[in-house]
mmCIF file of N, CA and C in Angstrom:
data_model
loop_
_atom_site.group_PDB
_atom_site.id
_atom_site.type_symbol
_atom_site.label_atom_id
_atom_site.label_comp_id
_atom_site.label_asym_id
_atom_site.label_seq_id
_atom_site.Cartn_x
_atom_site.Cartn_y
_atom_site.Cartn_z
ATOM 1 N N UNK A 186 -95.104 -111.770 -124.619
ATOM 2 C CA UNK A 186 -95.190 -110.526 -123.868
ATOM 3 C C UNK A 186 -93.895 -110.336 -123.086
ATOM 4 N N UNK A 187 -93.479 -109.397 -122.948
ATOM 5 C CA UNK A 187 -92.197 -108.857 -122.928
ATOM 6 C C UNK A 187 -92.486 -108.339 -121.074
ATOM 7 N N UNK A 188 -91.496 -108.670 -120.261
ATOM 8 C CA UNK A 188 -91.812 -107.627 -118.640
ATOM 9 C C UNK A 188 -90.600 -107.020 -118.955
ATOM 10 N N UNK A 189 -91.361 -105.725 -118.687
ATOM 11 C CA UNK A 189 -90.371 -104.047 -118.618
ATOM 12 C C UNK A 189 -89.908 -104.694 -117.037
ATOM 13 N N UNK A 190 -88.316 -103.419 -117.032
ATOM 14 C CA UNK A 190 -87.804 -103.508 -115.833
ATOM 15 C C UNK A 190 -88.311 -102.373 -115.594
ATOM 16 N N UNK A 191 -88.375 -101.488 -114.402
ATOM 17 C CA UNK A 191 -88.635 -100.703 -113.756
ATOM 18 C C UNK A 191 -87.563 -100.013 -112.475
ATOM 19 N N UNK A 192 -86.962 -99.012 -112.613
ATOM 20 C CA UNK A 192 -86.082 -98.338 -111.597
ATOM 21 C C UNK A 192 -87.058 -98.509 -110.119
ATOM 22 N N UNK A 193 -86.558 -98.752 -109.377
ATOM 23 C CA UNK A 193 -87.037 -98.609 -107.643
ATOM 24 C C UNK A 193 -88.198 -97.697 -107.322
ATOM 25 N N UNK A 194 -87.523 -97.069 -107.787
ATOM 26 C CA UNK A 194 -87.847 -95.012 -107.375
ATOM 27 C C UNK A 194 -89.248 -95.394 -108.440
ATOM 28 N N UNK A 195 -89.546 -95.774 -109.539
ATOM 29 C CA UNK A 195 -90.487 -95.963 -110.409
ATOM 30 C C UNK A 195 -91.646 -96.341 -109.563
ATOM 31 N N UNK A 196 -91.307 -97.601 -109.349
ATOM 32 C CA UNK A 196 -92.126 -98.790 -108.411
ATOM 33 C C UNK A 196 -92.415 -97.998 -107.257
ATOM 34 N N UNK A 197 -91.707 -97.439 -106.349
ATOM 35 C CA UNK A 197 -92.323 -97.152 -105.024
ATOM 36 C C UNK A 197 -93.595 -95.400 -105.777
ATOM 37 N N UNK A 198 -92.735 -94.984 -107.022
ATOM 38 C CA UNK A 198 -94.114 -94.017 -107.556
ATOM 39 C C UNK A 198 -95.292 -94.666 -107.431
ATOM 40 N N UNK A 199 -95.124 -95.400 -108.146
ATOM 41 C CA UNK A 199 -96.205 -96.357 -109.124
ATOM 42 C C UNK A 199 -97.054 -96.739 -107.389
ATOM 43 N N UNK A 200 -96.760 -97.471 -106.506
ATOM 44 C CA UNK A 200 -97.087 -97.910 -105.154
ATOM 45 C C UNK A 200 -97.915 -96.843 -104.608
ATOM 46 N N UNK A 201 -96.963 -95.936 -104.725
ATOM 47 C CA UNK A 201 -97.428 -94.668 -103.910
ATOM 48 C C UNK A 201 -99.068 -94.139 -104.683
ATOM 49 N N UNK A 202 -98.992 -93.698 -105.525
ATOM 50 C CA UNK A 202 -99.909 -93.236 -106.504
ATOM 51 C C UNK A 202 -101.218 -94.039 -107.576
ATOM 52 N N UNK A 203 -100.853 -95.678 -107.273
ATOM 53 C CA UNK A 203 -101.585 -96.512 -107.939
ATOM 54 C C UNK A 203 -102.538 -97.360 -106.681
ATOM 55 N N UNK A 204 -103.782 -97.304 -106.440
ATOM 56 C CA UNK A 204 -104.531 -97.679 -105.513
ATOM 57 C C UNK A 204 -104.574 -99.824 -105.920
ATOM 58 N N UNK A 205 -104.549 -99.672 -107.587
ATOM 59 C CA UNK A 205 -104.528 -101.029 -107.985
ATOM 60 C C UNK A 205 -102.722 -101.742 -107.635
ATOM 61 N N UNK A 206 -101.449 -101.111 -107.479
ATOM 62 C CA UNK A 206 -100.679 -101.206 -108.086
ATOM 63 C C UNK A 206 -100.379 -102.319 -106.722
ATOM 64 N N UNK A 207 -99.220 -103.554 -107.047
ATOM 65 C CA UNK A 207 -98.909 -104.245 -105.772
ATOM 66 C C UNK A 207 -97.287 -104.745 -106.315
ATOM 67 N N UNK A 208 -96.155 -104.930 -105.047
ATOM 68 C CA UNK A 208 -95.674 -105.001 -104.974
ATOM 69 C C UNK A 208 -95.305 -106.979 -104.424
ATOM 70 N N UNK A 209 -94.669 -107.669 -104.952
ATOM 71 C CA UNK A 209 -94.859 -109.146 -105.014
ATOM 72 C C UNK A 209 -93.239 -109.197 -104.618
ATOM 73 N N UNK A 210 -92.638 -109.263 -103.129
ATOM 74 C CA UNK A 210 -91.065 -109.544 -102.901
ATOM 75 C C UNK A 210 -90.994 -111.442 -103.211
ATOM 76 N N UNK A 211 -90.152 -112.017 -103.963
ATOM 77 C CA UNK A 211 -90.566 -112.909 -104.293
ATOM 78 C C UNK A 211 -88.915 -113.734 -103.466
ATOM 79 N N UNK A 212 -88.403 -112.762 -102.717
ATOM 80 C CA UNK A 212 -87.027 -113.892 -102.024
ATOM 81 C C UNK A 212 -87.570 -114.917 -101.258
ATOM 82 N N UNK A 213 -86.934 -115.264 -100.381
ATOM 83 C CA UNK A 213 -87.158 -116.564 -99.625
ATOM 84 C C UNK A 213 -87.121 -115.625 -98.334
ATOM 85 N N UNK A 214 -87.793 -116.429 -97.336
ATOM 86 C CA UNK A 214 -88.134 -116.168 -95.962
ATOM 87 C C UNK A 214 -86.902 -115.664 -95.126
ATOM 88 N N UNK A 215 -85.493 -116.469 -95.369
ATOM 89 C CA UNK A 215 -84.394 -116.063 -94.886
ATOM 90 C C UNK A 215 -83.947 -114.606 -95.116
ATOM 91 N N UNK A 216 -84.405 -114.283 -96.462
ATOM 92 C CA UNK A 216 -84.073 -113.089 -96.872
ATOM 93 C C UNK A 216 -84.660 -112.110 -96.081
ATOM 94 N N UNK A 217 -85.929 -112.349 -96.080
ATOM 95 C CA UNK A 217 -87.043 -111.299 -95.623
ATOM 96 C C UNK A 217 -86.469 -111.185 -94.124
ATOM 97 N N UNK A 218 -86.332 -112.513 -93.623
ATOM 98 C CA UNK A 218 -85.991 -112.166 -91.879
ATOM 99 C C UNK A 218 -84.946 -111.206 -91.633
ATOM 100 N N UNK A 219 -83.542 -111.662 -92.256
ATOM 101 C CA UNK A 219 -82.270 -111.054 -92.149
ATOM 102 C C UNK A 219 -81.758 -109.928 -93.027
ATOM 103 N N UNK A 220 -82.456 -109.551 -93.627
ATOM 104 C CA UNK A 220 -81.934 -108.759 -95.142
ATOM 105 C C UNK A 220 -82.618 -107.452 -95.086
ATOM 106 N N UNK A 221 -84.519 -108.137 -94.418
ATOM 107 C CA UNK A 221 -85.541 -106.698 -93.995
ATOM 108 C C UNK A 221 -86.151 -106.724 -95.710
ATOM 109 N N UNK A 222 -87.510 -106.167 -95.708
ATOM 110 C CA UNK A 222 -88.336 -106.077 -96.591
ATOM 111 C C UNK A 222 -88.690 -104.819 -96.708
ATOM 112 N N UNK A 223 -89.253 -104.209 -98.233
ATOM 113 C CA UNK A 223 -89.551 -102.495 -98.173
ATOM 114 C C UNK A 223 -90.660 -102.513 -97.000
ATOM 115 N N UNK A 224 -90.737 -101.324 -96.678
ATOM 116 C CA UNK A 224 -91.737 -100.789 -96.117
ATOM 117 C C UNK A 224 -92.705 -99.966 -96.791
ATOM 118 N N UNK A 225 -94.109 -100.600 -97.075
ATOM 119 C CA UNK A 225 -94.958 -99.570 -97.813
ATOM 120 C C UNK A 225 -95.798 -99.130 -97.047
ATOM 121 N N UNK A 226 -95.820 -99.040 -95.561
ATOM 122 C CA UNK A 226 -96.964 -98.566 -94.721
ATOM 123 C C UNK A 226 -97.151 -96.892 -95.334
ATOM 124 N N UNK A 227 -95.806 -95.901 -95.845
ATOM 125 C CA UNK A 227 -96.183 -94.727 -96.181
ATOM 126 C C UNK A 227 -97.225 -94.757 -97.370
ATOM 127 N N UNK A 228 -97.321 -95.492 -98.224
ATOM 128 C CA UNK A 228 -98.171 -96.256 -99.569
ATOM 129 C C UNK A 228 -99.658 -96.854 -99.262
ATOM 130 N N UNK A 229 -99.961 -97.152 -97.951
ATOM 131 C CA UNK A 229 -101.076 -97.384 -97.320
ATOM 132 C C UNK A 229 -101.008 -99.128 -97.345
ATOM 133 N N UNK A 230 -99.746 -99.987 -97.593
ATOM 134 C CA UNK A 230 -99.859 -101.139 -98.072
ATOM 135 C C UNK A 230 -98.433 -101.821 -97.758
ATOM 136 N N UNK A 231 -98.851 -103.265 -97.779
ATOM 137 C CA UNK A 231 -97.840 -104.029 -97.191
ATOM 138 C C UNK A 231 -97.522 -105.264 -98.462
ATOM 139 N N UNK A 232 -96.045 -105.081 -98.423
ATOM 140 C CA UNK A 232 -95.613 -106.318 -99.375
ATOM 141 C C UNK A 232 -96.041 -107.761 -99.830
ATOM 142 N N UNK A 233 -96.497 -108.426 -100.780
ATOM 143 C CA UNK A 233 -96.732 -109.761 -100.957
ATOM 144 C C UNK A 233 -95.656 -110.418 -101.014
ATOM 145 N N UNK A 234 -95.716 -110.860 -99.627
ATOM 146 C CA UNK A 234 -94.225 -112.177 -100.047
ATOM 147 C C UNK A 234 -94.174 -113.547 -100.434
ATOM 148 N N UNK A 235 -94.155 -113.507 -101.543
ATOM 149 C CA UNK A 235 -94.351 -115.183 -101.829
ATOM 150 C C UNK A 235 -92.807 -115.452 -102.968
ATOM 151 N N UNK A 236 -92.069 -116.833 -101.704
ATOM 152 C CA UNK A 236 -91.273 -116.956 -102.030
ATOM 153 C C UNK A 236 -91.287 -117.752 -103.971
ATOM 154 N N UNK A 237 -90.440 -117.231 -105.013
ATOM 155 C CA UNK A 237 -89.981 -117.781 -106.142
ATOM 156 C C UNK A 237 -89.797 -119.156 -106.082
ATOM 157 N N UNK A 238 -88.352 -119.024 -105.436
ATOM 158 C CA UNK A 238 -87.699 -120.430 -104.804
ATOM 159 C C UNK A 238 -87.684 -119.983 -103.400
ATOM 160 N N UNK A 239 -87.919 -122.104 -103.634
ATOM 161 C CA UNK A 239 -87.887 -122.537 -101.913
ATOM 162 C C UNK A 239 -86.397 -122.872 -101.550
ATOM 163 N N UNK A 240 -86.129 -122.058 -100.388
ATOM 164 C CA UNK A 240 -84.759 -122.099 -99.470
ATOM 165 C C UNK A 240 -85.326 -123.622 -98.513
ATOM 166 N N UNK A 241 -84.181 -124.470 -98.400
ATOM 167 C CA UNK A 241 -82.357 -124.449 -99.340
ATOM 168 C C UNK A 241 -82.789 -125.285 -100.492
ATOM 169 N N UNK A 242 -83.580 -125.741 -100.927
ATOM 170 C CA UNK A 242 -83.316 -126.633 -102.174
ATOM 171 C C UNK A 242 -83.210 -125.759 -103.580
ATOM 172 N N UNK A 243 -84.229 -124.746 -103.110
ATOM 173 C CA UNK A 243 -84.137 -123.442 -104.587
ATOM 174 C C UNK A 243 -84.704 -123.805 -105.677
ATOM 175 N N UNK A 244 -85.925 -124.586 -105.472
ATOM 176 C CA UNK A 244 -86.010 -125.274 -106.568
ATOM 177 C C UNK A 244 -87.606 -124.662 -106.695
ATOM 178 N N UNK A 245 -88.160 -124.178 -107.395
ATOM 179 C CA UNK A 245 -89.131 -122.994 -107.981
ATOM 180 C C UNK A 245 -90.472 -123.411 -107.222
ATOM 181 N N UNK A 246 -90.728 -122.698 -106.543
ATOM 182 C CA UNK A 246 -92.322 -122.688 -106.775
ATOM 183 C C UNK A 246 -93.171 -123.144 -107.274
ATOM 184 N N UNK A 247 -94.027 -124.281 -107.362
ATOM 185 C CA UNK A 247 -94.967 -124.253 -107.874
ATOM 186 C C UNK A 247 -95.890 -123.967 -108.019
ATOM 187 N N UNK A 248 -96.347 -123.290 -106.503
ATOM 188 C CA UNK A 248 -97.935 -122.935 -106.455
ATOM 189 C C UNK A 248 -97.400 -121.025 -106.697
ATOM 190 N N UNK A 249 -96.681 -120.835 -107.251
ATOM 191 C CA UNK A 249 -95.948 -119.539 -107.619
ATOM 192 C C UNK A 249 -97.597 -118.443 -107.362
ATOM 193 N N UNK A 250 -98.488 -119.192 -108.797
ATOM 194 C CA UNK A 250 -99.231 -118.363 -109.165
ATOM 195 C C UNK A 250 -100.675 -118.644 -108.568
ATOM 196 N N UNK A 251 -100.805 -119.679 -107.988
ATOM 197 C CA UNK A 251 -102.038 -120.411 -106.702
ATOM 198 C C UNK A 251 -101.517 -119.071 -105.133
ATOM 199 N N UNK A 252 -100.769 -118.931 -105.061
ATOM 200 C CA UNK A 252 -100.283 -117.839 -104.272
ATOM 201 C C UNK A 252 -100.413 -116.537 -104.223
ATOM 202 N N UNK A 253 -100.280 -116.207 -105.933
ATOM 203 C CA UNK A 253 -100.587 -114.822 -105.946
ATOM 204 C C UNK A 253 -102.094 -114.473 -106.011
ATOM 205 N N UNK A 254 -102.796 -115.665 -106.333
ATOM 206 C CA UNK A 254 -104.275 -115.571 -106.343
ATOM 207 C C UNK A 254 -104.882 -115.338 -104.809
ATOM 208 N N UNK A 255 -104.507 -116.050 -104.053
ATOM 209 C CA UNK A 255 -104.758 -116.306 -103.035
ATOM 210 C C UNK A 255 -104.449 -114.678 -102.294
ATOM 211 N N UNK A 256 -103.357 -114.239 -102.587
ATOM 212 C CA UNK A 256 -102.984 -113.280 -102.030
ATOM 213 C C UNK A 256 -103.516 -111.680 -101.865
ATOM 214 N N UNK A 257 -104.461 -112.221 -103.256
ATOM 215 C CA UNK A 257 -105.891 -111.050 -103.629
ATOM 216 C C UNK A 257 -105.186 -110.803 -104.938
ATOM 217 N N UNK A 258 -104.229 -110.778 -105.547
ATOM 218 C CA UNK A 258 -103.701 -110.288 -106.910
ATOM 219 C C UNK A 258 -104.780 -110.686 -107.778
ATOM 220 N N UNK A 259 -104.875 -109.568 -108.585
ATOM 221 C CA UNK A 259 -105.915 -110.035 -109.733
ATOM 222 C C UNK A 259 -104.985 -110.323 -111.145
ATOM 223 N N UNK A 260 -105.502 -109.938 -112.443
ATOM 224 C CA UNK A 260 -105.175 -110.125 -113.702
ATOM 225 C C UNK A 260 -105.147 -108.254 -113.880
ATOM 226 N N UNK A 261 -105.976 -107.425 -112.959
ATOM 227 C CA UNK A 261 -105.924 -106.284 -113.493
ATOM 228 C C UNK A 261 -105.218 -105.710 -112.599
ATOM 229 N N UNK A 262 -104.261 -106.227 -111.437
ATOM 230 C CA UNK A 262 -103.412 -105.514 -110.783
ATOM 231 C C UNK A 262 -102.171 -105.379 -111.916
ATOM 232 N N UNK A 263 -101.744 -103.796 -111.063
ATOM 233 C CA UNK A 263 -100.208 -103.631 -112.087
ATOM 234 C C UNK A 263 -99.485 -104.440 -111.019
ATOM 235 N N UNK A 264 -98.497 -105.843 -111.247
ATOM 236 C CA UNK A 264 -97.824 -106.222 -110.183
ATOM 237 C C UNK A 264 -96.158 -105.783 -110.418
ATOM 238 N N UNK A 265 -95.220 -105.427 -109.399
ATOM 239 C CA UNK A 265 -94.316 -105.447 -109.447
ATOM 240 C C UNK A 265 -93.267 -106.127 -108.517
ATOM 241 N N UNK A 266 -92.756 -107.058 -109.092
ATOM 242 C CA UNK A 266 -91.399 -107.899 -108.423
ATOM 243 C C UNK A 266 -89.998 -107.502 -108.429
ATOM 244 N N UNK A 267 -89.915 -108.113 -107.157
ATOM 245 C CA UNK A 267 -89.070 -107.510 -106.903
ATOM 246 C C UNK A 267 -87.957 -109.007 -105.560
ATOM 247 N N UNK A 268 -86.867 -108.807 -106.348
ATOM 248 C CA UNK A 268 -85.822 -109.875 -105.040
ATOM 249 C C UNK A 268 -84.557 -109.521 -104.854
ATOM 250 N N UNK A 269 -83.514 -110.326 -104.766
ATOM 251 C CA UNK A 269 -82.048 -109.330 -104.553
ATOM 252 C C UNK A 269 -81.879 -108.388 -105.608
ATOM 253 N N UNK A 270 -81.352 -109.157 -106.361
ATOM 254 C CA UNK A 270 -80.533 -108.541 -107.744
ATOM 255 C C UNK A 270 -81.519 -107.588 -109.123
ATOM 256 N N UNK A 271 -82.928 -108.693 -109.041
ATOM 257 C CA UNK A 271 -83.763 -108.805 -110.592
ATOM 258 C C UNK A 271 -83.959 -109.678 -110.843
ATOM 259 N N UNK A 272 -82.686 -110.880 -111.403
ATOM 260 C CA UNK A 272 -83.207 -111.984 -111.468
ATOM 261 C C UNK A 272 -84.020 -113.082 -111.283
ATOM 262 N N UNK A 273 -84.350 -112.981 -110.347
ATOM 263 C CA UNK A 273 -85.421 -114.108 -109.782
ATOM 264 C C UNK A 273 -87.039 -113.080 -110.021
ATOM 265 N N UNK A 274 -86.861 -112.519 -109.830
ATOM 266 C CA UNK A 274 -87.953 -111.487 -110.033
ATOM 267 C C UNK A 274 -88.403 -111.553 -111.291
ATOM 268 N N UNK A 275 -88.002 -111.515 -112.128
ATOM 269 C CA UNK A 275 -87.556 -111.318 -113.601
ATOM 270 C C UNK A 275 -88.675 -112.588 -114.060
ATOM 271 N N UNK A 276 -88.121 -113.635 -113.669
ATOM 272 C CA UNK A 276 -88.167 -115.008 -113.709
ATOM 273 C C UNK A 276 -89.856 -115.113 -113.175
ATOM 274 N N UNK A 277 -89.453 -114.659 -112.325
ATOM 275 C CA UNK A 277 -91.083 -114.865 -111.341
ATOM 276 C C UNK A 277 -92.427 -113.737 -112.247
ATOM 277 N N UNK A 278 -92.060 -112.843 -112.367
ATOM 278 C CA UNK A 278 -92.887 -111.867 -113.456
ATOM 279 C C UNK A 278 -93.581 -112.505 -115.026
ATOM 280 N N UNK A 279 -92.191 -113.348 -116.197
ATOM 281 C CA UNK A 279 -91.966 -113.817 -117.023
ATOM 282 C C UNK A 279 -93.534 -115.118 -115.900
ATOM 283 N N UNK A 280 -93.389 -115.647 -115.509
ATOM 284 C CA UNK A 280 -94.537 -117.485 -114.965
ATOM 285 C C UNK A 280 -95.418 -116.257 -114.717
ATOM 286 N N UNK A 281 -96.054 -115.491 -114.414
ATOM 287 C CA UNK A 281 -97.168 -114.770 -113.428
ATOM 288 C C UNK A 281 -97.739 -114.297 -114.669
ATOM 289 N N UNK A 282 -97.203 -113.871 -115.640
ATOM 290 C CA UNK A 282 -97.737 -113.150 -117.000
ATOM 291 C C UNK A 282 -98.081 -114.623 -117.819
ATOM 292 N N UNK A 283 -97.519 -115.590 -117.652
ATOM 293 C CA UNK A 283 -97.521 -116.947 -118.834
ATOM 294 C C UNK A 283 -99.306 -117.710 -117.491
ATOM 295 N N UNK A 284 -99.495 -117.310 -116.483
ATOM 296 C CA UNK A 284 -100.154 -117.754 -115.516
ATOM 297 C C UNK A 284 -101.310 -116.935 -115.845
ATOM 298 N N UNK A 285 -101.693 -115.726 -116.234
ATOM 299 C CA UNK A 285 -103.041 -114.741 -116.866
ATOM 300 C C UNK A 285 -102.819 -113.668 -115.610
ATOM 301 N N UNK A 286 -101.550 -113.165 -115.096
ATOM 302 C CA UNK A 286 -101.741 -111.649 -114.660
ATOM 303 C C UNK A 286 -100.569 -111.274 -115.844
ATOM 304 N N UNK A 287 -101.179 -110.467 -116.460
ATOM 305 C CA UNK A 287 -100.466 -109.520 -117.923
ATOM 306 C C UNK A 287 -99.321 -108.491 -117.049
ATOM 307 N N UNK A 288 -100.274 -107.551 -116.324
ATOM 308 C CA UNK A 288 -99.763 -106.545 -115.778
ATOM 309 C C UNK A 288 -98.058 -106.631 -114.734
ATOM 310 N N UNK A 289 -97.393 -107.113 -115.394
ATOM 311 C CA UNK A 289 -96.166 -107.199 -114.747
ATOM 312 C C UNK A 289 -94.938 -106.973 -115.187
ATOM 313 N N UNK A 290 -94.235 -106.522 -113.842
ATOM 314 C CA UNK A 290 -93.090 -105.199 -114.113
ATOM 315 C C UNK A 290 -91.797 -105.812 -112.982
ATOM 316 N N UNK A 291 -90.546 -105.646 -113.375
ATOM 317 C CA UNK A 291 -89.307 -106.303 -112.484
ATOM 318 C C UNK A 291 -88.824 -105.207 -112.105
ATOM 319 N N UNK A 292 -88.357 -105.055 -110.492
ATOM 320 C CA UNK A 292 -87.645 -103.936 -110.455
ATOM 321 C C UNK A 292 -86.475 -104.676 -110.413
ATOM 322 N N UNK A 293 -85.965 -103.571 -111.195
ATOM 323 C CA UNK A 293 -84.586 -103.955 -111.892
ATOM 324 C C UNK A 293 -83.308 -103.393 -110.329
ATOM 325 N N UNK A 294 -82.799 -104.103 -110.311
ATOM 326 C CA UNK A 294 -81.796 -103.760 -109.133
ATOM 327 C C UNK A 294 -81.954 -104.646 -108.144
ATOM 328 N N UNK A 295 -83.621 -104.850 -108.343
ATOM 329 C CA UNK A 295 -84.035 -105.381 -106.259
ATOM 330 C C UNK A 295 -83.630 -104.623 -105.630
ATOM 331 N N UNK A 296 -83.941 -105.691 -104.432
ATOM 332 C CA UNK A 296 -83.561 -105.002 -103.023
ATOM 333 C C UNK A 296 -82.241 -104.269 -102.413
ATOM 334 N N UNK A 297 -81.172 -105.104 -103.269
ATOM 335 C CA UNK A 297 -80.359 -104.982 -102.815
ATOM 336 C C UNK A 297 -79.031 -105.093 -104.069
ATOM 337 N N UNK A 298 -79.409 -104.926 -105.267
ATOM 338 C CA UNK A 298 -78.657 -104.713 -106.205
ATOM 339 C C UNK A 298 -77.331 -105.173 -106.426
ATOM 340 N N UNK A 299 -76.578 -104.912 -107.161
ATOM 341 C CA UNK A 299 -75.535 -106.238 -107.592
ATOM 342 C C UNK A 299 -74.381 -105.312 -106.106
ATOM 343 N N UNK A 300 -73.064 -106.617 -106.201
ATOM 344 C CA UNK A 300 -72.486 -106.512 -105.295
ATOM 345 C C UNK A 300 -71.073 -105.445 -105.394
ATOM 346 N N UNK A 301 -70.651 -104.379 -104.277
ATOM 347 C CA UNK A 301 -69.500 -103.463 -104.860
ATOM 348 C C UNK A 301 -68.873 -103.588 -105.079
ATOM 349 N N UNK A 302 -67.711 -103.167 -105.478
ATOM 350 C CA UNK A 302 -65.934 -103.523 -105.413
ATOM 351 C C UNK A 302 -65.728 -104.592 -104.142
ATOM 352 N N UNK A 303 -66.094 -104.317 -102.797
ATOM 353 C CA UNK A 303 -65.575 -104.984 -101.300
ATOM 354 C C UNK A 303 -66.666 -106.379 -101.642
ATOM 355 N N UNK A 304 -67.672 -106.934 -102.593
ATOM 356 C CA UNK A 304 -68.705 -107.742 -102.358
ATOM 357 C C UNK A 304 -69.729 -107.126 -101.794
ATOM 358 N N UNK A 305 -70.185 -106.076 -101.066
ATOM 359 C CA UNK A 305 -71.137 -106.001 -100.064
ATOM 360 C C UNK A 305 -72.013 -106.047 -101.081
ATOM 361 N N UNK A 306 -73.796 -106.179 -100.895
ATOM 362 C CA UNK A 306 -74.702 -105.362 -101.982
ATOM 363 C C UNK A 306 -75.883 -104.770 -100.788
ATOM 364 N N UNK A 307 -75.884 -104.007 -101.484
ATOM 365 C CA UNK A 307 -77.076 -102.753 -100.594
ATOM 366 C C UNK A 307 -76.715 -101.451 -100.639
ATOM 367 N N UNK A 308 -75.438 -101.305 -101.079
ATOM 368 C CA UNK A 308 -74.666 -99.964 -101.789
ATOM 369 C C UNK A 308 -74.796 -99.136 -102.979
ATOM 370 N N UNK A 309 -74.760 -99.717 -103.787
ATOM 371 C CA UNK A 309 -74.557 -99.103 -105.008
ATOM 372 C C UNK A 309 -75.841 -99.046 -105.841
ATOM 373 N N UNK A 310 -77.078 -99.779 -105.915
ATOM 374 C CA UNK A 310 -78.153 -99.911 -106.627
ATOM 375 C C UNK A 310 -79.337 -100.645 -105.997
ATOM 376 N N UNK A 311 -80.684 -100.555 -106.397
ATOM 377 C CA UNK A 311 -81.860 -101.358 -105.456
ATOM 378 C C UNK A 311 -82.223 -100.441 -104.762
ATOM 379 N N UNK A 312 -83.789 -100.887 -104.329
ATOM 380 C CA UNK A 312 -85.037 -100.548 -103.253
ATOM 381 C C UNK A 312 -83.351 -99.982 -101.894
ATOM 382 N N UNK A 313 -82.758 -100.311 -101.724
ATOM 383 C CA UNK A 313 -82.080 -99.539 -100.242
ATOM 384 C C UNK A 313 -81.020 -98.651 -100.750
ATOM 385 N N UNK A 314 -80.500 -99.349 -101.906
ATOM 386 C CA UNK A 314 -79.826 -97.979 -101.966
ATOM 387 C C UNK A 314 -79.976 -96.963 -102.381
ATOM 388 N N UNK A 315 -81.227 -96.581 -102.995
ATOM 389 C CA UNK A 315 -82.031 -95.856 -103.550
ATOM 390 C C UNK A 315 -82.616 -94.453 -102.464
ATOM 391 N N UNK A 316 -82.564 -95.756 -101.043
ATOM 392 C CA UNK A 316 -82.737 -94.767 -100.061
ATOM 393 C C UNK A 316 -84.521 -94.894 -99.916
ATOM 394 N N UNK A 317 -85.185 -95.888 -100.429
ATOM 395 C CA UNK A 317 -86.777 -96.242 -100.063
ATOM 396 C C UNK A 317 -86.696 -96.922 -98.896
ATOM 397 N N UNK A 318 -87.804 -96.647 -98.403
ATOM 398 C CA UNK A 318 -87.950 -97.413 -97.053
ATOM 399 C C UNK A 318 -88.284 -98.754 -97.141
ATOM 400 N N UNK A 319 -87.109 -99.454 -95.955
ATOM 401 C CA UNK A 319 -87.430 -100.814 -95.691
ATOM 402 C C UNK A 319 -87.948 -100.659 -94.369
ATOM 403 N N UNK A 320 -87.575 -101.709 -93.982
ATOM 404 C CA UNK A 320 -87.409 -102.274 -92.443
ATOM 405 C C UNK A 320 -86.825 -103.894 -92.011
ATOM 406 N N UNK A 321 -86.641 -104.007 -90.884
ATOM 407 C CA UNK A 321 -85.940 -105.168 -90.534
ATOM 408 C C UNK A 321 -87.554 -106.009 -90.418
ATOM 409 N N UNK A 322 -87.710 -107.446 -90.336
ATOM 410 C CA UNK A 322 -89.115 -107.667 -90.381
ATOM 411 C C UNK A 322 -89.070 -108.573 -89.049
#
């Protein structure tokens, strides 16, 4: 089974308009503190954060999918991940579908999408530059 990527703007539709639909930020805690997480309170709903990898060793998750259970995710939620770039997201979507939730989708960009000409990222692509609501957490 193959996970579609999904544009930002898709995902916060899909959020907005899907009562089943959930959003899974899968960075690490550092991220979430300093970096800020979407804001779905306009969506009636608040982000699942369960870190991929564990900061600093980075070394995966295991209870990845003991987490998302826990977290209320079913097998018939549409889930969508989401972390900086995609990648890890990607990654985390690919174990969650091999784990028995099917329904899963990467937003492609993340949060904060690849980095500009100067390095910065939060510019050019992703959940912020897109212009969706975050917040600092």
């Amino acid at each position: 089974m193959t996970v579609p990527d999904v544009s930002p703007a898709a995902a916060w539709a899909a959020l907005k308009s899907d009562p089943d639909a959930v959003l899974v930020d899968v960075r690490t805690d550092a991220e979430w503190t300093f970096v800020g997480v979407p804001d779905l309170s306009e969506a009636g709903k608040q982000p699942v954060l369960i870190p991929w990898q564990v900061y600093p060793s980075m070394q995966v998750n295991g209870a990845f999918a003991e987490h998302l259970r826990r977290s209320g995710v079913t097998p018939l939620s549409k889930v969508f991940y989401l972390c900086r770039s995609g990648a890890r997201s990607l990654a985390a979507a690919q174990a969650a579908q091999a784990a028995g939730f099917p329904n899963a989708a990467n937003v492609a960009d993340g949060f904060e999408g690849p980095p500009d000409a100067q390095g910065h990222r939060g510019a050019t692509a992703g959940w912020k530059a897109g212009g969706l609501p975050w917040r600092q957490r």
